[in-house]
mmCIF file of C-alpha atoms in Angstrom:
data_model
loop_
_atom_site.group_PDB
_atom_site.id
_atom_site.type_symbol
_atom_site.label_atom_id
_atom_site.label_comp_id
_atom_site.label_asym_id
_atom_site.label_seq_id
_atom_site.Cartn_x
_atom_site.Cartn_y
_atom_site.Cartn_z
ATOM 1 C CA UNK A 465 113.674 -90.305 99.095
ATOM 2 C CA UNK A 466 115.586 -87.539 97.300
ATOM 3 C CA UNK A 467 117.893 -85.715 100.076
ATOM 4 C CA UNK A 468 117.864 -81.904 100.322
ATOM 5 C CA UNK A 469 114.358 -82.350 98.005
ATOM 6 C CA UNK A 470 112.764 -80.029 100.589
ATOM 7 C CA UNK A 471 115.077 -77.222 100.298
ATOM 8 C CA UNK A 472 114.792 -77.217 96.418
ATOM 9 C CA UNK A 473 112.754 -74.051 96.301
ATOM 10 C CA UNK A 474 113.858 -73.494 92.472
ATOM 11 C CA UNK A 475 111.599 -76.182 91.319
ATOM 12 C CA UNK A 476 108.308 -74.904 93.381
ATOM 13 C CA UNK A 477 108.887 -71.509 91.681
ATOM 14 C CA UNK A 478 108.874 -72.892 88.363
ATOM 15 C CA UNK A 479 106.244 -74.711 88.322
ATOM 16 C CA UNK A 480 104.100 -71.886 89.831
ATOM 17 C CA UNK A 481 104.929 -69.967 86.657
ATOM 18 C CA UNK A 482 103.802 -72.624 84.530
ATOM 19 C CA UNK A 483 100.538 -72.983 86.253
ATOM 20 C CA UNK A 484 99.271 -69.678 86.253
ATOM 21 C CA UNK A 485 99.163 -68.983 82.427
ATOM 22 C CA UNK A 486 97.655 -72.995 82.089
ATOM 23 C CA UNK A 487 95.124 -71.929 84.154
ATOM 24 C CA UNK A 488 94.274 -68.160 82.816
ATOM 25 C CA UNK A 489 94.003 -69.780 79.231
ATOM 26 C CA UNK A 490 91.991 -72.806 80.283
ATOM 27 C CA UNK A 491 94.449 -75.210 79.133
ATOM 28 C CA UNK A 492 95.381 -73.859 75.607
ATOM 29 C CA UNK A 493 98.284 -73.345 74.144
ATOM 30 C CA UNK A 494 97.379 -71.471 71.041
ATOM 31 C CA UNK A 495 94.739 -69.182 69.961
ATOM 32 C CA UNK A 496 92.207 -70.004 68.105
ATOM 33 C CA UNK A 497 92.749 -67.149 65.343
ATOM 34 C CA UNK A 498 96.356 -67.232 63.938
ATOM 35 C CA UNK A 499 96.380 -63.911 62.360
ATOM 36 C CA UNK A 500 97.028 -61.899 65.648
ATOM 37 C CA UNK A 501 100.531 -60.505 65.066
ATOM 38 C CA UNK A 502 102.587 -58.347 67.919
ATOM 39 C CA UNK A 503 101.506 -55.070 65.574
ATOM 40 C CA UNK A 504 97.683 -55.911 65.431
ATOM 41 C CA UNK A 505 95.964 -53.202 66.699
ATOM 42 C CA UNK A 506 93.417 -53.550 68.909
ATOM 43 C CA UNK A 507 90.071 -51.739 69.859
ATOM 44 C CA UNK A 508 87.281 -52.221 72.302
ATOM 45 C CA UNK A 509 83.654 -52.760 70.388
ATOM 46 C CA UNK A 510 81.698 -49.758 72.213
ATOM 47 C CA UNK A 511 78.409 -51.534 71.017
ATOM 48 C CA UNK A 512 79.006 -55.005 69.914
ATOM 49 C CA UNK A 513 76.227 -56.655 67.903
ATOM 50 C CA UNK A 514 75.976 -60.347 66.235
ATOM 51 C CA UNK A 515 75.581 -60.786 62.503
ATOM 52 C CA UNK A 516 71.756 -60.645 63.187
ATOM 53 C CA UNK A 517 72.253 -56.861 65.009
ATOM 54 C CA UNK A 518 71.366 -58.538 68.211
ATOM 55 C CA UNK A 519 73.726 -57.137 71.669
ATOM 56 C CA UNK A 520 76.483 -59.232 72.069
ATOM 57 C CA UNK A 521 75.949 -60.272 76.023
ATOM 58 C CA UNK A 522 79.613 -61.698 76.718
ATOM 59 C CA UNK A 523 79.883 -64.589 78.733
ATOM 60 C CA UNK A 524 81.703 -64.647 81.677
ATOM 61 C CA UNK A 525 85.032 -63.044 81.414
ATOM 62 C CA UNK A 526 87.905 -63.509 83.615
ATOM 63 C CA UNK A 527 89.560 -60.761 85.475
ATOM 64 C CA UNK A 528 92.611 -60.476 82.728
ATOM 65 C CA UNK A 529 89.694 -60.582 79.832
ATOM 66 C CA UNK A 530 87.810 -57.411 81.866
ATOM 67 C CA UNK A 531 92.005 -55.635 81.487
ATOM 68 C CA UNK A 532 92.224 -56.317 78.197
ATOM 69 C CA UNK A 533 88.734 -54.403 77.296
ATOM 70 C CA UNK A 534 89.674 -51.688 79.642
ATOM 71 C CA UNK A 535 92.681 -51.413 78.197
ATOM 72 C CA UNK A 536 91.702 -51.776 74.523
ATOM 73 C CA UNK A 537 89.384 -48.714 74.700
ATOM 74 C CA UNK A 538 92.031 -46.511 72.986
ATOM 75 C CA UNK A 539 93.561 -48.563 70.356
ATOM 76 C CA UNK A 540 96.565 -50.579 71.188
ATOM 77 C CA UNK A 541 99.371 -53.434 69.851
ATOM 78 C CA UNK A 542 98.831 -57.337 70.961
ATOM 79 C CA UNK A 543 102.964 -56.338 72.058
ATOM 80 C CA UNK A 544 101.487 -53.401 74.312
ATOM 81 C CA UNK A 545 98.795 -55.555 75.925
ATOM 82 C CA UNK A 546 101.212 -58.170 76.659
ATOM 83 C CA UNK A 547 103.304 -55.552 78.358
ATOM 84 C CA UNK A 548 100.094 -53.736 80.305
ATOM 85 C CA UNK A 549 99.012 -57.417 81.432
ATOM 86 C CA UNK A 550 102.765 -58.643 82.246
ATOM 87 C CA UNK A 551 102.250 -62.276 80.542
ATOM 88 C CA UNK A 552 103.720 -64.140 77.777
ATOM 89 C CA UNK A 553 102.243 -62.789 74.251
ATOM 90 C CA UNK A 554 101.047 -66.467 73.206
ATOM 91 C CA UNK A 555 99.320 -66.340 76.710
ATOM 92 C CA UNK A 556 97.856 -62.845 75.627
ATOM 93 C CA UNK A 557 96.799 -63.800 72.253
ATOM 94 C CA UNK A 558 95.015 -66.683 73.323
ATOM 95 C CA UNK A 559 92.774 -64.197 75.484
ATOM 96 C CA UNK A 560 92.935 -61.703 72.535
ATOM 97 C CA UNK A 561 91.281 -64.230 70.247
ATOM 98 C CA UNK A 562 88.356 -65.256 72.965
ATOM 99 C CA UNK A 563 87.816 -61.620 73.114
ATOM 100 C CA UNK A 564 87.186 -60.822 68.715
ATOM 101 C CA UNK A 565 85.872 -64.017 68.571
ATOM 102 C CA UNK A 566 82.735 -62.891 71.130
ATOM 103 C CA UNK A 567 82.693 -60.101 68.555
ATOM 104 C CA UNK A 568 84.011 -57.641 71.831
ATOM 105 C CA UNK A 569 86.884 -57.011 70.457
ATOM 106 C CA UNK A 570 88.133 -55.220 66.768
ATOM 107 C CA UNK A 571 91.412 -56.808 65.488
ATOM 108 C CA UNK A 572 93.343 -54.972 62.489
ATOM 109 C CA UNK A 573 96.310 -55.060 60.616
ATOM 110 C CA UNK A 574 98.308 -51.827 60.993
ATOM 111 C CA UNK A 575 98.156 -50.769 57.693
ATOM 112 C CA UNK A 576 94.214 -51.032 57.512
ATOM 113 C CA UNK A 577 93.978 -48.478 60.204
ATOM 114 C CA UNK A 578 96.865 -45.931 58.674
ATOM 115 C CA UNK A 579 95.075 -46.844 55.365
ATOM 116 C CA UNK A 580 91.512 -45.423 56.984
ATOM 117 C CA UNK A 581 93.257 -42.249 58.739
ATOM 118 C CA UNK A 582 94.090 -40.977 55.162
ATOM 119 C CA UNK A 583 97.755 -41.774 56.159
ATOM 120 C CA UNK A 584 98.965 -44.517 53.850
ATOM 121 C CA UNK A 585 100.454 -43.909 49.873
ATOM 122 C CA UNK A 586 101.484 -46.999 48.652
ATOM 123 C CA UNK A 587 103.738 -45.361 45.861
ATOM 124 C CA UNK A 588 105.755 -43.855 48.672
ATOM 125 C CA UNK A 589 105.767 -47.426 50.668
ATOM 126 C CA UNK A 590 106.925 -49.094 47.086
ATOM 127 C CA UNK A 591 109.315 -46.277 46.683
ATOM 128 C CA UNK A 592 110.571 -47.119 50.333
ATOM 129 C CA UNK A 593 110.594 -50.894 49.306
ATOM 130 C CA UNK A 594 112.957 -49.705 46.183
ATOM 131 C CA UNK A 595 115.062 -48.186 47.613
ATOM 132 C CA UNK A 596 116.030 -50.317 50.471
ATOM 133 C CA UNK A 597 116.709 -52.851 48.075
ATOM 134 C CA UNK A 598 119.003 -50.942 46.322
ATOM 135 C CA UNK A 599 121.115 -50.468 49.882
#
């Protein structure tokens, strides 16, 4: 027997911590789409359809999946979601990728969605480019 084991409260607390995002992704520890980056925008599918224009019926979704759409319904970073939901971003992406992957979810780069608004030149990025390298 270990004296003083019961008044080691430190341990307890840790190993709360490391249960809760175990159990919130199921028991994985990466996602299952590596392209999510902390800039990835994010939207909520107002009217998702399969590849056969069928309505996507999600499965069930856990309370933090239900945030994330909520959340999601004006576009926003993996790094912000992380931050709304208070967990670890590989915890996050891990529910970010169930989410595009039910096809309830829209992930893009940043630059696809500047390059849509009309707000990207890539002469003046290149110029950019130049002349930092030239610092």
């Amino acid at each position: 027997m270990n004296p003083g084991w019961e008044h080691d409260d430190a341990g307890e607390d840790g190993a709360e911590s490391m249960v809760r995002p175990y159990t919130i992704t199921r028991g994985r520890t990466a996602p299952a789409r590596d392209d999510l980056t902390l800039i990835t925008v994010l939207t909520t599918v107002e009217d998702p359809r399969d590849e056969r224009g069928a309505p996507v019926r999600p499965g069930r979704l856990q309370p933090e999946h239900r945030r994330i759409l909520d959340r999601c319904r004006q576009p926003a970073a993996v790094a912000e979601v992380a931050a709304d939901l208070d967990l670890a971003v590989s915890v996050t992406k891990i529910l970010l990728a169930d989410l595009v992957g039910q096809g309830l979810l829209a992930a893009r780069a940043p630059i696809t969605v500047a390059w849509a608004a009309g707000g990207v030149d890539p002469s003046l990025l290149a110029a950019v480019r130049d002349g930092l390298r030239r610092l």
